[in-house]
Short mmCIF file of C-alpha atoms in Angstrom, two decimals:
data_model
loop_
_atom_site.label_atom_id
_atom_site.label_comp_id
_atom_site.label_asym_id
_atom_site.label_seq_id
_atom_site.Cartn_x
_atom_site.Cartn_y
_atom_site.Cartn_z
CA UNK A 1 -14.82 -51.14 -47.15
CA UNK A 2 -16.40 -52.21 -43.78
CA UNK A 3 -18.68 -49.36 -42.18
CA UNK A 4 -16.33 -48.99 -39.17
CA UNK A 5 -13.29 -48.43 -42.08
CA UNK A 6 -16.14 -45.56 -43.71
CA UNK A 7 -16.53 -43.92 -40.31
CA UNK A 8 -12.98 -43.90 -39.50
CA UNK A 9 -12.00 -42.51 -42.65
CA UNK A 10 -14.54 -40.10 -42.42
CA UNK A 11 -13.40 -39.16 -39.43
CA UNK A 12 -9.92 -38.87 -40.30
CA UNK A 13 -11.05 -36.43 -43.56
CA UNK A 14 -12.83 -34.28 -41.31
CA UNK A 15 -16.16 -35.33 -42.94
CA UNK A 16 -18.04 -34.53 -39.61
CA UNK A 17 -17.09 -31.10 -40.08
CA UNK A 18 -18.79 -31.05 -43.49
CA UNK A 19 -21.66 -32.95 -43.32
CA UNK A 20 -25.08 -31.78 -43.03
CA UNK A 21 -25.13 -31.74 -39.35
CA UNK A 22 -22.07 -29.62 -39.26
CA UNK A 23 -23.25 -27.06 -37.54
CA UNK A 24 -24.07 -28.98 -34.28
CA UNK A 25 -20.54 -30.45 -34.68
CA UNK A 26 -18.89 -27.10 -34.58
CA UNK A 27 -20.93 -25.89 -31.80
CA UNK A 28 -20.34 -28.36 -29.53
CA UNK A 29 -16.24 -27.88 -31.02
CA UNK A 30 -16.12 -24.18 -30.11
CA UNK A 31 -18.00 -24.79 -27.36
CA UNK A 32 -15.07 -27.49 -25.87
CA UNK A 33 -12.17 -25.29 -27.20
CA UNK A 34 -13.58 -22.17 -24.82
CA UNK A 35 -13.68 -24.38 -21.94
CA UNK A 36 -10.30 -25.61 -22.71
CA UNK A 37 -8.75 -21.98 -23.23
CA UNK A 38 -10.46 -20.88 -19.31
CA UNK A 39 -8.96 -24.18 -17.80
CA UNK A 40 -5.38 -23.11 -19.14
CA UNK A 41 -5.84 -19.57 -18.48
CA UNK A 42 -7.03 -20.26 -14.89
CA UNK A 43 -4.00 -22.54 -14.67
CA UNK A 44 -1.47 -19.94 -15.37
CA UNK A 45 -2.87 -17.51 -13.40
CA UNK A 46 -2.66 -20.28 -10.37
CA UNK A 47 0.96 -20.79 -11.37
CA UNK A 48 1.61 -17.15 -11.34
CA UNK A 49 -0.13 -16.31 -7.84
CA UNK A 50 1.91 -19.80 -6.33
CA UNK A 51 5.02 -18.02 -7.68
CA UNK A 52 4.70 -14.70 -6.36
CA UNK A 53 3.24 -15.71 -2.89
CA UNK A 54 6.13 -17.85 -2.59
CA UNK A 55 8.46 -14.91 -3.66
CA UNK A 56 6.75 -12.83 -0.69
CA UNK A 57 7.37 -15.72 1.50
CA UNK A 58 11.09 -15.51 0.93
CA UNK A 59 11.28 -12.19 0.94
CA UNK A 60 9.40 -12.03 4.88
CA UNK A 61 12.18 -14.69 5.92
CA UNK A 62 15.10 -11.93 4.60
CA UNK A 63 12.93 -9.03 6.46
CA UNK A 64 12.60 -11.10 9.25
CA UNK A 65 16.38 -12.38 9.96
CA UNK A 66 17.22 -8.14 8.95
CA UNK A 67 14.75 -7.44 11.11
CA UNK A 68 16.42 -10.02 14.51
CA UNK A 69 19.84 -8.59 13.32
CA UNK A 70 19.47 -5.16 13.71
CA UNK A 71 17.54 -5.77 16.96
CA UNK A 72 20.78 -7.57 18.34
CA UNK A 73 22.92 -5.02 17.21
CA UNK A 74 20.71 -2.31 18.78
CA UNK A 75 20.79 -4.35 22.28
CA UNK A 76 24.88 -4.20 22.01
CA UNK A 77 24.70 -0.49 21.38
CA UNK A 78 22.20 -0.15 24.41
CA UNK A 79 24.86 -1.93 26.76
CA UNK A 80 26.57 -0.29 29.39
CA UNK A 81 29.63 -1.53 28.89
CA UNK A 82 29.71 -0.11 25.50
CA UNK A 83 28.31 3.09 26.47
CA UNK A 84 31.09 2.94 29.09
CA UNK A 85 34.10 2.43 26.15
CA UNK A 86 32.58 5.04 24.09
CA UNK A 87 32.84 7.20 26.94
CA UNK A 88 36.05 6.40 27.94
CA UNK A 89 37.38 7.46 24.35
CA UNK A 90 35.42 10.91 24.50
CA UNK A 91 36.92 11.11 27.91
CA UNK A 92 34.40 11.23 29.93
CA UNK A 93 34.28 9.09 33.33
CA UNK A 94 32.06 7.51 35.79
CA UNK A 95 31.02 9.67 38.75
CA UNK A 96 33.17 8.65 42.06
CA UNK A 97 29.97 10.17 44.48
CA UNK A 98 26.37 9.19 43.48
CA UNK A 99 24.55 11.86 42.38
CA UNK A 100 22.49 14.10 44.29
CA UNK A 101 18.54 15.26 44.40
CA UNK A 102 17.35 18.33 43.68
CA UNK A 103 14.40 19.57 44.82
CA UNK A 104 12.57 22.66 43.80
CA UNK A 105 9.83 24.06 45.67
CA UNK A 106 7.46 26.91 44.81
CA UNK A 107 6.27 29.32 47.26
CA UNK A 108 2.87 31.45 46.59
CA UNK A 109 2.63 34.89 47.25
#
């Protein structure tokens, strides 16, 4: 067998995992595997905070159109017109004469 055949066969046994310079080999292998397990951790947690913040996003949008709704509904209420019906149906009226000022004075002893 050619040398590059040897090293790739050695390779492929897992020979650099049992030789006598082992030991650097699995250093530098645990060493690559941590790193590895941060990056995907970090990833997720990237995933997971995109996720929610887009969550909130949608969430503000429903607030937001609840929030422009009840306003409108509010500013009917506030009308007089519909004061006026709601009036009408209690049966109450307009005044005919516009109302009059009162004016209270206090005299000192």
């Amino acid at each position: 067998m050619s040398k590059v055949k040897k090293g790739v066969y050695g390779f492929l046994r897992g020979s650099f995992l049992t030789d006598e310079s082992a030991f650097k080999n699995w250093r530098i292998i645990i060493f690559v595997v941590g790193l590895l397990l941060i990056m995907i951790t970090s990833a997720h947690n990237a995933d997971k905070k995109v996720i929610r913040i887009s969550e909130l996003n949608k969430k503000k949008r429903e607030l937001r159109a609840e929030y422009v709704d009840t306003g409108t509904i509010l500013m009917r209420m506030k009308m007089e017109s519909n004061i006026r019906e709601k009036a009408k149906k209690r049966g109450l009226q307009p005044l005919q004469s516009p109302p009059k000022k009162i004016k209270v004075t206090i005299k000192d002893k």
